[in-house]
PDB file of C-alpha atoms in Angstrom:
ATOM      1  CA  GLN A   1     134.758  20.959  37.919  1.00 80.00           C
ATOM      2  CA  VAL A   2     133.460  21.204  41.479  1.00 85.00           C
ATOM      3  CA  GLN A   3     134.244  18.226  43.669  1.00 92.00           C
ATOM      4  CA  LEU A   4     133.046  17.680  47.220  1.00 94.00           C
ATOM      5  CA  VAL A   5     134.401  14.716  49.173  1.00 95.00           C
ATOM      6  CA  GLU A   6     132.949  13.771  52.557  1.00 97.00           C
ATOM      7  CA  SER A   7     134.673  11.681  55.188  1.00 98.00           C
ATOM      8  CA  GLY A   8     134.306  10.793  58.844  1.00 98.00           C
ATOM      9  CA  GLY A   9     131.138   8.698  58.851  1.00 98.00           C
ATOM     10  CA  ASP A  10     131.135   5.722  61.186  1.00 98.00           C
ATOM     11  CA  SER A  11     129.028   3.529  63.438  1.00 98.00           C
ATOM     12  CA  VAL A  12     128.712   4.779  67.022  1.00 98.00           C
ATOM     13  CA  GLN A  13     126.484   4.233  70.021  1.00 98.00           C
ATOM     14  CA  ALA A  14     123.873   6.718  71.197  1.00 98.00           C
ATOM     15  CA  GLY A  15     125.441   9.633  73.033  1.00 98.00           C
ATOM     16  CA  GLY A  16     128.664   9.403  71.072  1.00 98.00           C
ATOM     17  CA  SER A  17     130.293  11.929  68.766  1.00 98.00           C
ATOM     18  CA  LEU A  18     131.586  12.114  65.219  1.00 98.00           C
ATOM     19  CA  ARG A  19     133.138  14.809  63.077  1.00 98.00           C
ATOM     20  CA  LEU A  20     132.421  14.851  59.382  1.00 98.00           C
ATOM     21  CA  SER A  21     134.686  16.644  56.907  1.00 98.00           C
ATOM     22  CA  CYS A  22     133.992  17.968  53.432  1.00 96.00           C
ATOM     23  CA  ALA A  23     136.932  18.859  51.224  1.00 94.00           C
ATOM     24  CA  ALA A  24     136.030  21.113  48.304  1.00 91.00           C
ATOM     25  CA  SER A  25     137.928  21.691  45.091  1.00 89.00           C
ATOM     26  CA  GLY A  26     137.178  23.562  41.887  1.00 80.00           C
ATOM     27  CA  TYR A  27     134.895  25.893  43.844  1.00 68.00           C
ATOM     28  CA  THR A  28     135.125  29.540  44.835  1.00 64.00           C
ATOM     29  CA  TYR A  29     135.124  29.177  48.601  1.00 60.00           C
ATOM     30  CA  SER A  30     133.829  32.624  49.402  1.00 62.00           C
ATOM     31  CA  SER A  31     130.504  34.462  49.662  1.00 63.00           C
ATOM     32  CA  ASN A  32     128.520  31.271  49.259  1.00 87.00           C
ATOM     33  CA  TYR A  33     126.872  28.663  51.437  1.00 93.00           C
ATOM     34  CA  MET A  34     128.111  25.222  52.286  1.00 94.00           C
ATOM     35  CA  GLY A  35     125.630  22.818  53.797  1.00 96.00           C
ATOM     36  CA  TRP A  36     125.146  19.392  55.258  1.00 98.00           C
ATOM     37  CA  PHE A  37     122.106  17.318  54.366  1.00 98.00           C
ATOM     38  CA  ARG A  38     121.082  13.808  55.307  1.00 98.00           C
ATOM     39  CA  ARG A  39     118.922  11.138  53.758  1.00 97.00           C
ATOM     40  CA  VAL A  40     117.205   8.082  55.159  1.00 96.00           C
ATOM     41  CA  PRO A  41     116.022   5.476  52.630  1.00 92.00           C
ATOM     42  CA  GLY A  42     112.445   6.211  51.613  1.00 93.00           C
ATOM     43  CA  LYS A  43     112.590   9.797  52.906  1.00 93.00           C
ATOM     44  CA  GLU A  44     113.391  13.141  51.328  1.00 92.00           C
ATOM     45  CA  ARG A  45     116.815  14.625  51.834  1.00 94.00           C
ATOM     46  CA  GLU A  46     116.776  16.845  54.920  1.00 96.00           C
ATOM     47  CA  GLY A  47     118.816  19.971  55.498  1.00 97.00           C
ATOM     48  CA  VAL A  48     120.926  19.752  58.658  1.00 98.00           C
ATOM     49  CA  ALA A  49     123.221  22.780  58.793  1.00 98.00           C
ATOM     50  CA  ALA A  50     124.658  25.519  56.611  1.00 97.00           C
ATOM     51  CA  ILE A  51     127.445  28.052  56.867  1.00 96.00           C
ATOM     52  CA  TYR A  52     128.042  31.288  54.953  1.00 93.00           C
ATOM     53  CA  THR A  53     131.627  30.937  53.816  1.00 87.00           C
ATOM     54  CA  GLY A  54     132.115  34.678  53.473  1.00 84.00           C
ATOM     55  CA  GLY A  55     131.346  35.429  57.108  1.00 84.00           C
ATOM     56  CA  GLY A  56     130.812  32.235  59.073  1.00 87.00           C
ATOM     57  CA  VAL A  57     127.142  32.748  59.989  1.00 94.00           C
ATOM     58  CA  THR A  58     125.525  29.388  60.636  1.00 97.00           C
ATOM     59  CA  TYR A  59     122.046  27.863  60.391  1.00 97.00           C
ATOM     60  CA  TYR A  60     120.696  24.622  61.834  1.00 98.00           C
ATOM     61  CA  ALA A  61     117.685  22.412  61.603  1.00 97.00           C
ATOM     62  CA  ALA A  62     115.715  22.378  64.851  1.00 97.00           C
ATOM     63  CA  SER A  63     116.350  18.664  65.276  1.00 96.00           C
ATOM     64  CA  VAL A  64     120.119  19.125  65.595  1.00 97.00           C
ATOM     65  CA  LYS A  65     120.419  22.580  67.162  1.00 97.00           C
ATOM     66  CA  GLY A  66     122.547  22.459  70.277  1.00 97.00           C
ATOM     67  CA  ARG A  67     124.070  19.109  69.337  1.00 98.00           C
ATOM     68  CA  PHE A  68     125.697  19.706  65.937  1.00 98.00           C
ATOM     69  CA  THR A  69     128.152  22.441  64.994  1.00 98.00           C
ATOM     70  CA  ILE A  70     129.147  23.403  61.466  1.00 98.00           C
ATOM     71  CA  SER A  71     132.485  25.122  60.961  1.00 96.00           C
ATOM     72  CA  GLN A  72     134.938  25.904  58.215  1.00 93.00           C
ATOM     73  CA  ASP A  73     138.607  26.252  57.414  1.00 91.00           C
ATOM     74  CA  ASN A  74     138.687  28.430  54.313  1.00 82.00           C
ATOM     75  CA  ALA A  75     142.447  28.084  53.935  1.00 86.00           C
ATOM     76  CA  LYS A  76     141.897  24.356  53.402  1.00 89.00           C
ATOM     77  CA  ASN A  77     138.558  24.692  51.563  1.00 88.00           C
ATOM     78  CA  THR A  78     137.072  22.368  54.121  1.00 93.00           C
ATOM     79  CA  VAL A  79     133.782  22.349  56.029  1.00 95.00           C
ATOM     80  CA  TYR A  80     133.179  20.285  59.153  1.00 97.00           C
ATOM     81  CA  LEU A  81     130.157  18.989  60.992  1.00 98.00           C
ATOM     82  CA  GLN A  82     130.794  18.169  64.632  1.00 98.00           C
ATOM     83  CA  MET A  83     128.029  15.884  65.859  1.00 98.00           C
ATOM     84  CA  ASN A  84     127.618  15.378  69.607  1.00 98.00           C
ATOM     85  CA  SER A  85     125.001  13.586  71.682  1.00 98.00           C
ATOM     86  CA  LEU A  86     124.098  11.440  68.702  1.00 98.00           C
ATOM     87  CA  LYS A  87     120.717   9.748  68.651  1.00 98.00           C
ATOM     88  CA  PRO A  88     119.513   6.725  66.669  1.00 97.00           C
ATOM     89  CA  GLU A  89     117.315   9.045  64.607  1.00 97.00           C
ATOM     90  CA  ASP A  90     120.484  10.758  63.367  1.00 98.00           C
ATOM     91  CA  THR A  91     121.299   7.617  61.398  1.00 98.00           C
ATOM     92  CA  ALA A  92     121.488   8.578  57.738  1.00 98.00           C
ATOM     93  CA  MET A  93     123.713   9.137  54.764  1.00 98.00           C
ATOM     94  CA  TYR A  94     125.198  12.609  55.190  1.00 98.00           C
ATOM     95  CA  TYR A  95     125.943  14.762  52.153  1.00 98.00           C
ATOM     96  CA  CYS A  96     128.018  17.882  51.776  1.00 96.00           C
ATOM     97  CA  ALA A  97     126.662  20.481  49.371  1.00 95.00           C
ATOM     98  CA  ALA A  98     127.659  23.832  47.877  1.00 93.00           C
ATOM     99  CA  GLY A  99     124.934  26.399  47.335  1.00 89.00           C
ATOM    100  CA  GLY A 100     124.123  29.927  46.244  1.00 86.00           C
ATOM    101  CA  PRO A 101     122.984  33.063  48.081  1.00 87.00           C
ATOM    102  CA  MET A 102     119.800  31.474  49.476  1.00 89.00           C
ATOM    103  CA  GLY A 103     121.528  28.437  50.944  1.00 91.00           C
ATOM    104  CA  TRP A 104     120.584  29.500  54.466  1.00 92.00           C
ATOM    105  CA  ARG A 105     117.083  28.164  53.736  1.00 92.00           C
ATOM    106  CA  LEU A 106     118.463  24.627  54.067  1.00 95.00           C
ATOM    107  CA  ARG A 107     116.439  23.603  51.043  1.00 95.00           C
ATOM    108  CA  GLU A 108     117.824  21.063  48.600  1.00 94.00           C
ATOM    109  CA  ARG A 109     116.890  23.125  45.557  1.00 94.00           C
ATOM    110  CA  GLU A 110     119.207  25.957  46.663  1.00 93.00           C
ATOM    111  CA  TYR A 111     122.268  23.708  46.305  1.00 94.00           C
ATOM    112  CA  GLY A 112     123.829  22.795  43.006  1.00 91.00           C
ATOM    113  CA  HIS A 113     126.824  20.635  43.903  1.00 92.00           C
ATOM    114  CA  TRP A 114     126.811  17.494  45.997  1.00 94.00           C
ATOM    115  CA  GLY A 115     129.279  15.017  47.431  1.00 96.00           C
ATOM    116  CA  GLN A 116     128.841  11.267  47.340  1.00 97.00           C
ATOM    117  CA  GLY A 117     127.878  10.995  51.006  1.00 97.00           C
ATOM    118  CA  THR A 118     129.236   9.363  54.140  1.00 98.00           C
ATOM    119  CA  GLN A 119     127.225   6.956  56.291  1.00 98.00           C
ATOM    120  CA  VAL A 120     126.501   7.682  59.951  1.00 98.00           C
ATOM    121  CA  THR A 121     124.924   4.908  62.004  1.00 98.00           C
ATOM    122  CA  VAL A 122     123.908   5.434  65.632  1.00 98.00           C
ATOM    123  CA  SER A 123     122.971   2.397  67.702  1.00 97.00           C
ATOM    124  CA  SER A 124     120.808   2.511  70.817  1.00 94.00           C
TER     125      SER A 124
END
């Protein structure tokens, strides 16, 4: 059974930083994509960032490029999302996801396993 557990969400002021973690178990942590998505109530889940676990190539949504960094520690089966220069519009529930070979598209349908989410709130 694949399990993804997110942590690190918090309430911060605009301009602050947070680092989210996703610990994976029951999953082959190689040659696949791990991604971060976010959801605001009433809106569709939005792809934020993805990383190819077999090589470390990364992909980002335009809205977070230059501010967020996705990284991995394969020895610990953990993926991170470093979020800097946070803006109020970054406020959302953030989800970790495990996907297949097309995960770089940052599309929800390419991901089959999801964590429970961790809340990020950014105040102006």
